[in-house]
Amino acid sequence: MNGSPLSQPEYHPIMAAYVGLLVATIVVLALLNVWVVRGRSTSRIRAVLPLHTAAMVWAGVAALELLVVDPTLGRWLVYLRTACSYLTVVLFVYFGTVYSGRSTSLRRPFNALFLGGMGIGFLGLVTDPWLGLHFDPLVRATEPFPYYRTGFSPLWQFSFVLSYVGIAMSLYYLTELLVTSQHRSRRPLVAYSLGILLGLVPGAVTFVAEVPTLPGYDHTVLGLSMVSVGTFVGAWLGMVEIAPISRDRLLETSGDGLVVCDDTGTVVDHNEEARTFFTGERAPVGSPLATVAPALAAALDDSDGSGTAWDDSASDTEFTRDGRWYSVVISPVTDGGAVSGSALLVRDVTERVENRRELRRQNEQLDEFASSVSHHLRNPLQVAAGQTELAQDRLGESPPEDVDIGRLDDLDGALDRMAAIITDLRTLAEQGKSVESTDSVPFDATVRTAWAHVDTGSATLAIERDGTIAAEQSRLLSILENLIQNSVEHGSTSNRTESDDAVEGHGPDARDDRDTADTALSITVRLTDEGFVFEDDGCGIDADLDRLFDYGYTTSSQGTGLGLCIVQTMVQSHGWSIRVDPDHDGARFVVSDAVTSVGPAEASVAWNKQ
């Protein structure tokens, strides 16, 4: 037995069987790694790569240990083989954690305790040549061929039990995934889990009894052969193709149909509610969506199964089937940045579609009515206004003594008021339609545009927070113009001009202590996380706040009572809400329920046109 450490080992059939089994394990695991790398695997599946690599090294070191004839080298290979077993167990727990979608954070108590315990066992292994805490004892046997027998010290037993606890927890993760999964994802997990369970048998036998072929030898490494077979079968059944995305609690509790497809449009899983969309006798799982659900596939523009609808972008569409309407929300299923498939949420929206059609019909009728009223009333009003102006011109030079020409001025004002009411009604009908699409509108630029459209006099504007807001720009512009017009005309006691088409509500007696001299009005607009705030430092609102937005409500003898109603209508057409802050000294309107993107806070700068 002298010479090179690997020279002329004594042949023994048991040694040949052990080494052959370990080499076969290495080959199978290597092929599986190639399969995973080249296949359509996700980051969850790729978590098996370090596990397989560590297991291959473990098996290789174990085979080399049986072949060497140098006792010293063999002893160090025992330590290396045991270290590889520690690493493989840790990586197996890591794989089970990642594949089942759980957190690998050390903040989880089990993760921290498991790694801490394995670290203690590894420390005992590293110091065993000097302290002898891990193997008790480690002796060289000679029959049936030279190998090392390992004694089971308390630290070794602790590490062994902890390893099995970690493996059991990982199997629990996989079993729970198996129970809560259906269809295609079950078979590979069953094969893989059975391979792991069978792979634990040699190690357990080593712990509780001596194996007759090699008494005292740690046979745990031989369990890798069973694990590799289970892994191979699981891969062949499709475990490496798509992560276990198919079934969790959300799928069964959503109440809507949910279909999960891989990136080729093949059905991977579905819930019970989705069965109604499948046709024919063919099993949905494993079949192209276009084959088993042609109506759904056609809605996705993927009826030929080419997979053109399966990309990394979310979208939605609608389709009709058997007289009912369904919406389909397509969401990419990503795992570590890789798109592994798509989740199709199918919801019955027949009632919503019918309500939308009815609302569209009513809006069209309202628009036609408003146009008809506007058209038929404007002509007589224009005639009356023309005749009034003609009478004023003729009587203005030398009116008869018994004629009060001031009555014509009252008539002219009444006609103007009627024209303003018609304009407001027309605006109310047009702007009351629901907003069908929005854009990301720059808030600062829109406020300044609205400011430029209004005669603001000496008033100043400050925009405290900028960003964007999801809105229809023209209506947002109208909302801001109306609010600015209202503040300028009613917020300052020196600038009040009882406009007959402005927003009503500011009262002359709201703040008795405000100086009646010319005081520049300050308007502040601020974008918020839920909308925006519009406020001024004017004389406040002297009105019933509960009725402020009611149709026709006004505190002005010249007002139409439609101004704030129009503002509220345009706000609500976006799905937003508006209210007045009663605690503010001036007027403050708070718009909420909007989608905004608020930029960083900046110092506001007052801005006016003078």
Coordinates of C-alpha atoms in Angstrom, one line a residue:
M1 CA 0.0 0.0 0.0
N2 CA 3.0 2.3 -0.4
G3 CA 3.7 4.8 -3.1
S4 CA 1.3 7.4 -4.6
P5 CA -1.8 8.0 -2.6
L6 CA -4.0 6.8 -5.5
S7 CA -1.7 4.0 -6.7
Q8 CA -3.0 0.5 -6.9
P9 CA -6.0 0.5 -4.5
E10 CA -7.1 -3.0 -3.7
Y11 CA -10.1 -3.9 -5.8
H12 CA -13.1 -4.9 -3.9
P13 CA -16.7 -5.2 -5.3
I14 CA -18.2 -3.2 -2.5
M15 CA -15.7 -0.3 -3.2
A16 CA -16.5 -0.6 -6.9
A17 CA -20.2 -0.4 -6.2
Y18 CA -19.9 2.6 -3.9
V19 CA -17.6 4.5 -6.2
G20 CA -19.7 3.7 -9.3
L21 CA -22.8 4.9 -7.5
L22 CA -21.2 8.1 -6.5
V23 CA -19.8 8.7 -10.0
A24 CA -23.2 8.1 -11.6
T25 CA -24.7 10.6 -9.1
I26 CA -22.1 13.2 -10.3
V27 CA -23.0 12.6 -13.9
V28 CA -26.8 12.9 -13.3
L29 CA -26.5 16.1 -11.3
A30 CA -24.1 17.6 -13.9
L31 CA -26.6 16.9 -16.7
L32 CA -29.4 18.4 -14.6
N33 CA -27.4 21.5 -14.1
V34 CA -26.9 21.8 -17.9
W35 CA -30.6 21.3 -18.3
V36 CA -31.5 24.0 -15.9
V37 CA -29.0 26.5 -17.3
R38 CA -30.1 25.9 -20.9
G39 CA -33.8 25.5 -20.2
R40 CA -36.6 28.1 -19.6
S41 CA -35.9 28.2 -15.9
T42 CA -36.5 31.0 -13.5
S43 CA -34.5 32.2 -10.5
R44 CA -36.5 29.9 -8.2
I45 CA -35.5 26.9 -10.3
R46 CA -31.9 28.1 -10.7
A47 CA -31.6 28.0 -6.9
V48 CA -31.0 24.3 -7.4
L49 CA -27.7 24.9 -9.2
P50 CA -25.6 25.6 -6.1
L51 CA -27.3 22.7 -4.4
H52 CA -26.4 20.3 -7.2
T53 CA -22.9 21.7 -7.4
A54 CA -22.2 21.2 -3.7
A55 CA -23.7 17.6 -3.9
M56 CA -21.4 16.8 -6.9
V57 CA -18.4 18.0 -4.9
W58 CA -19.6 16.0 -1.9
A59 CA -20.0 12.8 -4.0
G60 CA -16.6 13.4 -5.7
V61 CA -14.7 13.8 -2.4
A62 CA -16.5 10.7 -1.0
A63 CA -15.4 8.7 -4.1
L64 CA -11.9 10.0 -3.8
E65 CA -11.8 9.1 -0.1
L66 CA -12.6 5.5 -0.9
L67 CA -9.9 5.3 -3.6
V68 CA -6.9 6.8 -1.8
V69 CA -4.4 4.6 0.0
D70 CA -2.6 7.3 2.1
P71 CA -4.2 7.3 5.5
T72 CA -3.3 11.0 6.2
L73 CA -4.9 12.2 2.9
G74 CA -7.9 10.0 3.5
R75 CA -8.3 11.5 7.0
W76 CA -8.4 15.1 5.5
L77 CA -10.8 13.9 2.8
V78 CA -13.1 12.8 5.6
Y79 CA -13.1 16.3 7.0
L80 CA -13.7 17.8 3.5
R81 CA -16.5 15.3 2.8
T82 CA -18.2 16.2 6.0
A83 CA -17.8 19.9 5.3
C84 CA -19.4 19.4 1.9
S85 CA -22.3 17.6 3.6
Y86 CA -22.9 20.7 5.8
L87 CA -22.9 22.9 2.8
T88 CA -25.2 20.7 0.8
V89 CA -27.8 20.5 3.6
V90 CA -27.7 24.3 4.0
L91 CA -28.2 24.7 0.2
F92 CA -31.0 22.3 0.2
V93 CA -32.9 24.3 2.8
Y94 CA -32.1 27.4 0.8
F95 CA -33.5 25.8 -2.3
G96 CA -36.7 24.7 -0.6
T97 CA -37.1 28.2 0.8
V98 CA -36.6 30.0 -2.5
Y99 CA -38.6 27.5 -4.6
S100 CA -41.6 27.7 -2.3
G101 CA -41.5 31.5 -2.4
R102 CA -40.5 32.1 1.2
S103 CA -38.1 34.7 2.6
T104 CA -34.4 33.8 3.0
S105 CA -33.9 36.7 5.4
L106 CA -32.0 35.9 8.6
R107 CA -34.7 37.9 10.5
R108 CA -36.8 34.8 10.2
P109 CA -36.2 32.8 13.5
F110 CA -35.9 29.4 11.8
N111 CA -33.3 30.7 9.3
A112 CA -31.2 32.3 12.0
L113 CA -31.4 29.4 14.4
F114 CA -30.7 26.8 11.7
L115 CA -27.7 28.6 10.2
G116 CA -26.4 29.3 13.7
G117 CA -26.6 25.7 14.7
M118 CA -25.0 24.5 11.5
G119 CA -22.2 27.1 12.1
I120 CA -21.5 25.6 15.5
G121 CA -21.3 22.1 14.0
F122 CA -19.0 23.3 11.3
L123 CA -16.8 25.1 13.9
G124 CA -16.5 21.8 15.7
L125 CA -15.5 20.0 12.5
V126 CA -12.8 22.6 11.7
T127 CA -11.3 22.3 15.1
D128 CA -11.7 18.5 15.4
P129 CA -8.1 17.6 14.4
W130 CA -6.9 19.5 17.5
L131 CA -9.9 19.3 19.9
G132 CA -11.6 16.1 18.8
L133 CA -15.1 17.5 19.4
H134 CA -16.8 16.3 16.2
F135 CA -15.7 12.7 15.6
D136 CA -15.4 10.3 18.6
P137 CA -13.3 8.7 17.4
L138 CA -12.1 8.8 13.8
V139 CA -10.3 5.5 13.1
R140 CA -8.9 3.7 10.1
A141 CA -10.6 0.4 9.3
T142 CA -9.0 -2.3 7.1
E143 CA -11.9 -4.6 6.3
P144 CA -13.3 -5.2 3.7
F145 CA -10.9 -2.5 2.4
P146 CA -9.3 0.5 4.0
Y147 CA -11.7 3.3 5.0
Y148 CA -12.4 5.6 7.9
R149 CA -15.0 4.7 10.6
T150 CA -16.5 7.8 12.2
G151 CA -17.6 7.9 15.9
F152 CA -20.6 9.9 16.8
S153 CA -19.8 12.5 19.3
P154 CA -22.5 14.7 20.9
L155 CA -21.6 17.5 18.5
W156 CA -21.9 15.2 15.5
Q157 CA -25.2 14.0 16.7
F158 CA -26.4 17.6 17.2
S159 CA -25.4 18.5 13.7
F160 CA -26.9 15.4 12.3
V161 CA -30.3 16.0 14.0
L162 CA -30.2 19.7 13.0
S163 CA -29.5 18.7 9.4
Y164 CA -32.6 16.5 9.4
V165 CA -34.7 19.2 11.0
G166 CA -33.6 21.6 8.2
I167 CA -34.3 19.0 5.5
A168 CA -37.7 18.3 7.1
M169 CA -38.6 22.0 7.2
S170 CA -37.6 22.3 3.5
L171 CA -39.7 19.3 2.7
Y172 CA -42.6 20.9 4.6
Y173 CA -42.2 23.9 2.4
L174 CA -42.3 21.8 -0.7
T175 CA -45.2 19.6 0.6
E176 CA -47.3 22.7 1.4
L177 CA -46.6 23.9 -2.1
L178 CA -47.6 20.5 -3.4
V179 CA -50.9 20.5 -1.4
T180 CA -51.8 24.0 -2.5
S181 CA -50.8 23.4 -6.1
Q182 CA -52.7 21.6 -8.8
H183 CA -52.1 20.0 -12.2
R184 CA -48.7 20.3 -13.8
S185 CA -46.8 21.4 -10.8
R186 CA -47.7 18.4 -8.6
R187 CA -46.0 15.6 -10.4
P188 CA -42.4 17.0 -10.4
L189 CA -42.7 18.0 -6.8
V190 CA -44.0 14.5 -5.9
A191 CA -41.0 12.9 -7.6
Y192 CA -38.5 15.3 -6.2
S193 CA -39.9 15.0 -2.6
L194 CA -39.9 11.2 -2.8
G195 CA -36.3 11.2 -4.0
I196 CA -35.3 13.4 -1.0
L197 CA -37.2 11.2 1.5
L198 CA -35.6 8.0 0.1
G199 CA -32.2 9.8 0.2
L200 CA -32.5 10.3 3.9
V201 CA -32.7 6.6 4.6
P202 CA -29.0 5.8 4.3
G203 CA -28.1 8.6 6.7
A204 CA -30.7 7.5 9.2
V205 CA -29.5 3.9 9.0
T206 CA -25.9 5.1 9.7
F207 CA -27.1 6.9 12.8
V208 CA -29.2 4.2 14.4
A209 CA -27.4 1.0 13.2
E210 CA -24.3 -0.1 11.4
V211 CA -24.5 -1.0 7.7
P212 CA -23.0 -4.5 7.3
T213 CA -21.1 -3.7 4.1
L214 CA -19.1 -0.8 5.7
P215 CA -19.7 -0.5 9.4
G216 CA -19.2 3.0 10.8
Y217 CA -19.0 4.6 7.4
D218 CA -21.3 7.7 6.9
H219 CA -23.6 6.5 4.2
T220 CA -25.5 9.8 4.0
V221 CA -23.6 10.6 0.8
L222 CA -25.0 7.5 -0.9
G223 CA -28.5 9.0 -0.5
L224 CA -27.5 11.5 -3.2
S225 CA -28.1 8.8 -5.8
M226 CA -31.7 8.6 -4.8
V227 CA -32.0 12.4 -4.6
S228 CA -30.5 12.7 -8.1
V229 CA -33.0 10.2 -9.5
G230 CA -35.9 12.1 -7.9
T231 CA -34.5 15.4 -9.3
F232 CA -34.1 13.9 -12.7
V233 CA -37.7 12.7 -12.8
G234 CA -38.9 16.0 -11.5
A235 CA -37.0 17.9 -14.2
W236 CA -38.4 15.5 -16.9
L237 CA -41.9 16.2 -15.6
G238 CA -41.4 19.9 -16.0
M239 CA -40.1 21.3 -12.7
V240 CA -37.4 23.3 -14.5
E241 CA -39.7 24.8 -17.0
I242 CA -41.7 27.2 -14.8
A243 CA -41.6 28.2 -11.1
P244 CA -44.4 27.1 -8.9
I245 CA -46.5 30.2 -9.7
S246 CA -49.8 28.3 -10.2
R247 CA -51.6 28.1 -7.0
D248 CA -51.6 30.1 -3.7
R249 CA -54.4 31.3 -1.5
L250 CA -55.1 34.3 -3.7
L251 CA -56.0 32.1 -6.7
E252 CA -58.8 30.3 -4.8
T253 CA -60.1 33.4 -3.0
S254 CA -60.2 35.8 -5.8
G255 CA -63.8 34.9 -6.8
D256 CA -62.9 35.4 -10.5
G257 CA -61.5 33.1 -13.1
L258 CA -57.7 32.9 -13.0
V259 CA -55.6 31.1 -15.6
V260 CA -51.9 30.7 -15.4
C261 CA -49.9 30.1 -18.7
D262 CA -46.2 29.7 -19.3
D263 CA -44.4 31.9 -21.8
T264 CA -45.6 29.9 -24.8
G265 CA -49.3 30.2 -24.0
T266 CA -49.6 26.7 -22.6
V267 CA -52.0 26.4 -19.6
V268 CA -50.1 25.6 -16.4
D269 CA -52.9 26.0 -13.9
H270 CA -56.4 27.5 -13.3
N271 CA -58.9 27.7 -10.5
E272 CA -62.5 26.4 -10.5
E273 CA -64.0 29.6 -11.6
A274 CA -62.0 29.4 -14.9
R275 CA -63.3 26.0 -15.9
T276 CA -66.3 27.6 -17.6
F277 CA -64.1 29.1 -20.2
F278 CA -62.6 25.8 -21.4
T279 CA -64.2 23.9 -24.2
G280 CA -63.9 20.3 -25.4
E281 CA -62.9 17.1 -23.6
R282 CA -59.1 17.8 -23.6
A283 CA -57.5 18.6 -20.3
P284 CA -56.7 22.3 -20.1
V285 CA -53.4 21.9 -18.2
G286 CA -50.6 21.2 -20.6
S287 CA -52.6 22.3 -23.6
P288 CA -52.3 25.6 -25.6
L289 CA -54.8 28.2 -24.5
A290 CA -56.0 28.6 -28.1
T291 CA -57.0 25.0 -28.2
V292 CA -58.9 24.7 -24.9
A293 CA -60.2 28.3 -24.6
P294 CA -60.4 29.8 -28.1
A295 CA -62.6 32.8 -27.1
L296 CA -60.1 33.8 -24.4
A297 CA -57.1 33.3 -26.6
A298 CA -58.7 35.3 -29.4
A299 CA -59.2 38.2 -27.0
L300 CA -55.5 38.0 -26.3
D301 CA -54.7 38.1 -30.0
D302 CA -52.9 34.8 -29.6
S303 CA -55.3 32.4 -31.3
D304 CA -52.5 30.6 -33.2
G305 CA -50.6 29.8 -30.0
S306 CA -47.6 31.7 -31.1
G307 CA -47.1 33.3 -27.8
T308 CA -47.2 36.9 -29.0
A309 CA -49.3 37.9 -26.1
W310 CA -46.9 36.6 -23.5
D311 CA -44.5 39.4 -22.9
D312 CA -43.4 41.4 -19.8
S313 CA -46.0 44.1 -20.0
A314 CA -49.4 44.2 -18.2
S315 CA -52.5 44.8 -20.3
D316 CA -56.3 44.3 -20.3
T317 CA -58.9 43.6 -22.8
E318 CA -62.6 42.4 -23.1
F319 CA -64.3 39.7 -25.0
T320 CA -67.9 38.4 -25.3
R321 CA -69.0 34.8 -24.9
D322 CA -72.6 33.4 -24.8
G323 CA -74.0 36.9 -24.6
R324 CA -72.0 38.0 -21.7
W325 CA -69.0 40.3 -21.5
Y326 CA -65.7 39.5 -19.7
S327 CA -62.7 41.6 -18.9
V328 CA -59.2 40.0 -19.0
V329 CA -56.4 41.5 -17.0
I330 CA -53.1 40.1 -18.2
S331 CA -50.2 40.3 -15.7
P332 CA -46.7 39.0 -16.4
V333 CA -45.5 36.5 -13.8
T334 CA -41.8 37.4 -13.1
D335 CA -39.3 35.6 -11.0
G336 CA -36.1 37.4 -10.3
G337 CA -36.6 39.6 -13.4
A338 CA -37.3 36.7 -15.8
V339 CA -40.8 36.4 -17.2
S340 CA -42.0 32.8 -16.6
G341 CA -45.5 33.2 -17.8
S342 CA -48.7 35.2 -17.5
A343 CA -51.7 35.3 -15.1
L344 CA -55.0 36.0 -16.8
L345 CA -57.7 37.3 -14.4
V346 CA -61.1 36.9 -16.1
R347 CA -64.0 38.8 -14.6
D348 CA -67.7 38.9 -15.7
V349 CA -68.3 42.6 -16.4
T350 CA -71.6 42.3 -18.3
E351 CA -73.4 44.5 -15.8
R352 CA -70.7 47.1 -16.0
V353 CA -70.7 47.1 -19.8
E354 CA -74.5 47.5 -19.8
N355 CA -74.3 50.3 -17.3
R356 CA -71.6 52.0 -19.3
R357 CA -73.7 51.8 -22.5
E358 CA -76.7 53.2 -20.7
L359 CA -74.6 56.0 -19.2
R360 CA -73.2 56.8 -22.7
R361 CA -76.8 56.8 -24.1
Q362 CA -77.9 59.2 -21.3
N363 CA -74.9 61.4 -21.8
E364 CA -75.7 61.6 -25.5
Q365 CA -79.3 62.5 -24.7
L366 CA -78.2 65.1 -22.3
D367 CA -75.8 66.6 -24.8
E368 CA -78.5 66.7 -27.4
F369 CA -80.9 68.3 -25.0
A370 CA -78.3 70.9 -23.9
S371 CA -77.4 71.7 -27.5
S372 CA -81.1 72.0 -28.5
V373 CA -81.9 74.3 -25.6
S374 CA -78.8 76.4 -26.2
H375 CA -79.6 76.7 -29.9
H376 CA -83.3 77.5 -29.5
L377 CA -82.8 80.0 -26.6
R378 CA -79.8 81.8 -27.9
N379 CA -81.6 83.0 -31.1
P380 CA -84.5 84.8 -29.2
L381 CA -82.0 86.1 -26.7
Q382 CA -79.9 87.6 -29.4
V383 CA -82.9 89.2 -31.0
A384 CA -84.0 90.6 -27.6
A385 CA -80.5 91.9 -26.9
G386 CA -80.2 93.5 -30.3
Q387 CA -83.6 95.2 -29.9
T388 CA -82.6 96.4 -26.4
E389 CA -79.3 97.8 -27.7
L390 CA -81.2 99.6 -30.5
A391 CA -83.7 101.1 -28.1
Q392 CA -80.9 102.2 -25.9
D393 CA -79.1 103.9 -28.8
R394 CA -82.3 105.7 -30.0
L395 CA -83.6 106.7 -26.6
G396 CA -80.2 107.5 -25.1
E397 CA -79.8 110.8 -27.0
S398 CA -83.1 112.4 -26.1
P399 CA -85.4 110.1 -24.1
P400 CA -89.0 111.2 -23.5
E401 CA -89.7 112.6 -20.1
D402 CA -92.1 109.8 -19.1
V403 CA -89.6 107.0 -20.2
D404 CA -87.2 105.5 -17.6
I405 CA -84.3 104.5 -19.8
G406 CA -82.7 102.7 -16.7
R407 CA -85.3 100.0 -17.2
L408 CA -83.5 99.1 -20.5
D409 CA -80.3 98.7 -18.6
D410 CA -82.1 96.3 -16.2
L411 CA -83.4 94.4 -19.2
D412 CA -80.0 94.2 -20.8
G413 CA -78.6 92.8 -17.5
A414 CA -81.3 90.2 -17.3
L415 CA -80.6 89.1 -20.9
D416 CA -76.9 88.8 -20.1
R417 CA -77.8 86.7 -17.0
M418 CA -79.9 84.4 -19.1
A419 CA -77.1 84.0 -21.7
A420 CA -74.7 83.2 -18.8
I421 CA -77.1 80.5 -17.5
I422 CA -77.4 78.9 -20.9
T423 CA -73.6 78.9 -21.2
D424 CA -73.2 77.3 -17.7
L425 CA -75.9 74.7 -18.5
R426 CA -74.1 73.8 -21.7
T427 CA -70.8 73.6 -19.9
L428 CA -72.4 71.4 -17.2
A429 CA -73.7 69.0 -19.8
E430 CA -70.4 68.7 -21.6
Q431 CA -68.1 68.5 -18.6
G432 CA -70.4 66.1 -16.7
K433 CA -69.4 63.2 -18.9
S434 CA -67.0 60.7 -17.3
V435 CA -63.4 61.0 -18.2
E436 CA -62.6 57.9 -20.3
S437 CA -58.8 58.4 -20.5
T438 CA -56.2 60.5 -18.7
D439 CA -52.7 61.6 -19.2
S440 CA -49.9 62.4 -16.9
V441 CA -50.3 66.2 -16.9
P442 CA -47.6 68.5 -15.6
F443 CA -49.2 70.3 -12.8
D444 CA -47.0 73.4 -12.6
A445 CA -47.4 74.2 -16.3
T446 CA -51.2 73.7 -16.2
V447 CA -51.6 76.0 -13.3
R448 CA -49.6 78.7 -15.0
T449 CA -51.5 78.3 -18.2
A450 CA -54.8 78.7 -16.3
W451 CA -53.4 81.7 -14.6
A452 CA -52.5 83.3 -17.9
H453 CA -56.1 82.8 -19.2
V454 CA -57.6 84.8 -16.3
D455 CA -57.4 88.5 -15.7
T456 CA -55.8 88.3 -12.3
G457 CA -55.0 92.0 -11.7
S458 CA -52.5 92.5 -8.8
A459 CA -53.0 89.0 -7.4
T460 CA -50.0 86.8 -7.0
L461 CA -49.6 83.0 -7.5
A462 CA -47.4 80.6 -5.6
I463 CA -47.0 76.9 -6.5
E464 CA -45.5 75.1 -3.5
R465 CA -45.3 71.5 -4.8
D466 CA -44.9 70.4 -8.4
G467 CA -45.2 67.0 -10.2
T468 CA -47.8 65.3 -12.4
I469 CA -51.4 64.4 -12.0
A470 CA -53.4 61.8 -14.0
A471 CA -56.2 63.9 -15.6
E472 CA -57.8 65.1 -18.8
Q473 CA -55.8 68.3 -19.3
S474 CA -58.6 70.4 -20.7
R475 CA -60.9 69.8 -17.8
L476 CA -58.2 70.2 -15.2
L477 CA -57.4 73.5 -16.9
S478 CA -61.1 74.5 -16.7
I479 CA -61.2 73.6 -13.0
L480 CA -58.2 75.8 -12.2
E481 CA -59.4 78.7 -14.3
N482 CA -62.8 78.7 -12.5
L483 CA -61.1 78.5 -9.1
I484 CA -58.7 81.3 -10.0
Q485 CA -61.5 83.4 -11.4
N486 CA -63.5 82.9 -8.3
S487 CA -60.7 83.9 -6.0
V488 CA -59.7 87.0 -8.0
E489 CA -63.3 88.3 -8.3
H490 CA -64.5 87.4 -4.8
G491 CA -61.5 86.9 -2.6
S492 CA -60.5 90.6 -2.3
T493 CA -62.8 93.3 -1.0
S494 CA -61.2 95.8 -3.3
N495 CA -61.6 93.6 -6.4
R496 CA -65.2 92.3 -6.0
T497 CA -67.3 92.7 -9.1
E498 CA -70.3 90.5 -8.6
S499 CA -69.7 88.7 -11.9
D500 CA -72.8 86.9 -13.1
D501 CA -70.9 83.8 -14.3
A502 CA -68.2 83.4 -11.7
V503 CA -68.1 80.9 -8.8
E504 CA -70.2 82.1 -5.9
G505 CA -69.5 81.8 -2.2
H506 CA -67.1 84.5 -1.0
G507 CA -68.9 87.0 1.2
P508 CA -68.2 90.7 1.8
D509 CA -68.8 90.3 5.5
A510 CA -66.7 87.2 6.1
R511 CA -63.9 89.1 7.6
D512 CA -64.8 92.5 9.0
D513 CA -61.3 93.3 10.0
R514 CA -59.9 93.1 6.4
D515 CA -58.9 96.5 5.1
T516 CA -61.1 97.7 2.3
A517 CA -58.1 99.4 0.7
D518 CA -56.5 97.7 -2.3
T519 CA -54.8 94.6 -0.9
A520 CA -53.0 92.2 -3.3
L521 CA -54.6 88.8 -3.2
S522 CA -52.3 85.8 -2.7
I523 CA -53.2 82.4 -4.2
T524 CA -51.3 79.3 -3.4
V525 CA -51.7 76.0 -5.2
R526 CA -50.1 72.8 -3.9
L527 CA -49.9 69.3 -5.4
T528 CA -50.5 66.5 -2.8
D529 CA -50.2 62.8 -2.7
E530 CA -54.0 62.5 -3.3
G531 CA -54.7 65.5 -5.4
F532 CA -54.1 69.2 -4.9
V533 CA -55.0 72.2 -2.7
F534 CA -56.2 75.6 -4.0
E535 CA -56.3 78.4 -1.4
D536 CA -56.2 82.2 -1.1
D537 CA -55.9 84.7 1.7
G538 CA -59.0 86.5 0.7
C539 CA -62.1 87.4 2.8
G540 CA -63.2 83.8 3.2
I541 CA -66.5 82.1 2.3
D542 CA -69.7 83.4 3.8
A543 CA -72.1 80.7 2.7
D544 CA -73.7 77.4 3.8
L545 CA -70.8 75.0 3.2
D546 CA -73.2 72.0 3.1
R547 CA -75.0 73.5 0.1
L548 CA -72.0 75.3 -1.5
F549 CA -71.8 72.8 -4.4
D550 CA -75.5 72.4 -4.9
Y551 CA -77.0 73.2 -8.2
G552 CA -78.4 76.7 -8.3
Y553 CA -77.1 77.7 -4.8
T554 CA -75.7 81.2 -4.6
T555 CA -75.4 84.1 -2.1
S556 CA -75.1 86.7 -4.9
S557 CA -78.1 88.4 -6.5
Q558 CA -76.2 88.4 -9.8
G559 CA -74.9 84.8 -9.6
T560 CA -76.3 81.8 -11.4
G561 CA -75.6 79.2 -8.7
L562 CA -73.8 77.0 -11.2
G563 CA -70.2 78.0 -10.8
L564 CA -69.1 75.6 -8.0
C565 CA -71.5 73.0 -9.3
I566 CA -69.6 73.0 -12.6
V567 CA -66.3 72.8 -10.8
Q568 CA -67.5 69.8 -8.7
T569 CA -68.9 68.1 -11.8
M570 CA -65.6 68.4 -13.6
V571 CA -63.8 67.1 -10.5
Q572 CA -66.2 64.2 -10.1
S573 CA -66.0 63.3 -13.8
H574 CA -62.4 62.3 -13.0
G575 CA -63.5 60.2 -10.1
W576 CA -62.1 62.7 -7.7
S577 CA -63.7 64.5 -4.8
I578 CA -63.7 68.2 -3.7
R579 CA -64.4 69.9 -0.4
V580 CA -63.9 73.2 1.3
D581 CA -61.7 73.6 4.4
P582 CA -63.9 75.4 6.9
D583 CA -60.9 76.2 9.2
H584 CA -59.0 78.3 6.6
D585 CA -59.3 82.1 6.9
G586 CA -59.6 82.6 3.2
A587 CA -61.0 80.1 0.7
R588 CA -59.4 76.6 0.5
F589 CA -60.6 73.9 -1.8
V590 CA -59.1 70.4 -1.3
V591 CA -59.3 68.0 -4.3
S592 CA -58.5 64.3 -3.4
D593 CA -58.7 60.8 -4.7
A594 CA -56.5 61.7 -7.7
V595 CA -53.4 59.8 -8.8
T596 CA -50.3 62.1 -8.5
S597 CA -46.6 62.0 -8.6
V598 CA -45.3 64.7 -6.3
G599 CA -41.8 66.1 -6.8
P600 CA -39.5 67.4 -4.0
A601 CA -40.6 70.4 -1.9
E602 CA -39.2 73.6 -3.2
A603 CA -39.4 77.2 -2.0
S604 CA -42.5 78.8 -3.6
V605 CA -42.0 82.0 -5.5
A606 CA -44.9 84.5 -5.8
W607 CA -45.7 85.3 -9.5
N608 CA -48.0 87.9 -11.0
K609 CA -48.6 89.6 -14.4
Q610 CA -47.8 93.1 -13.3

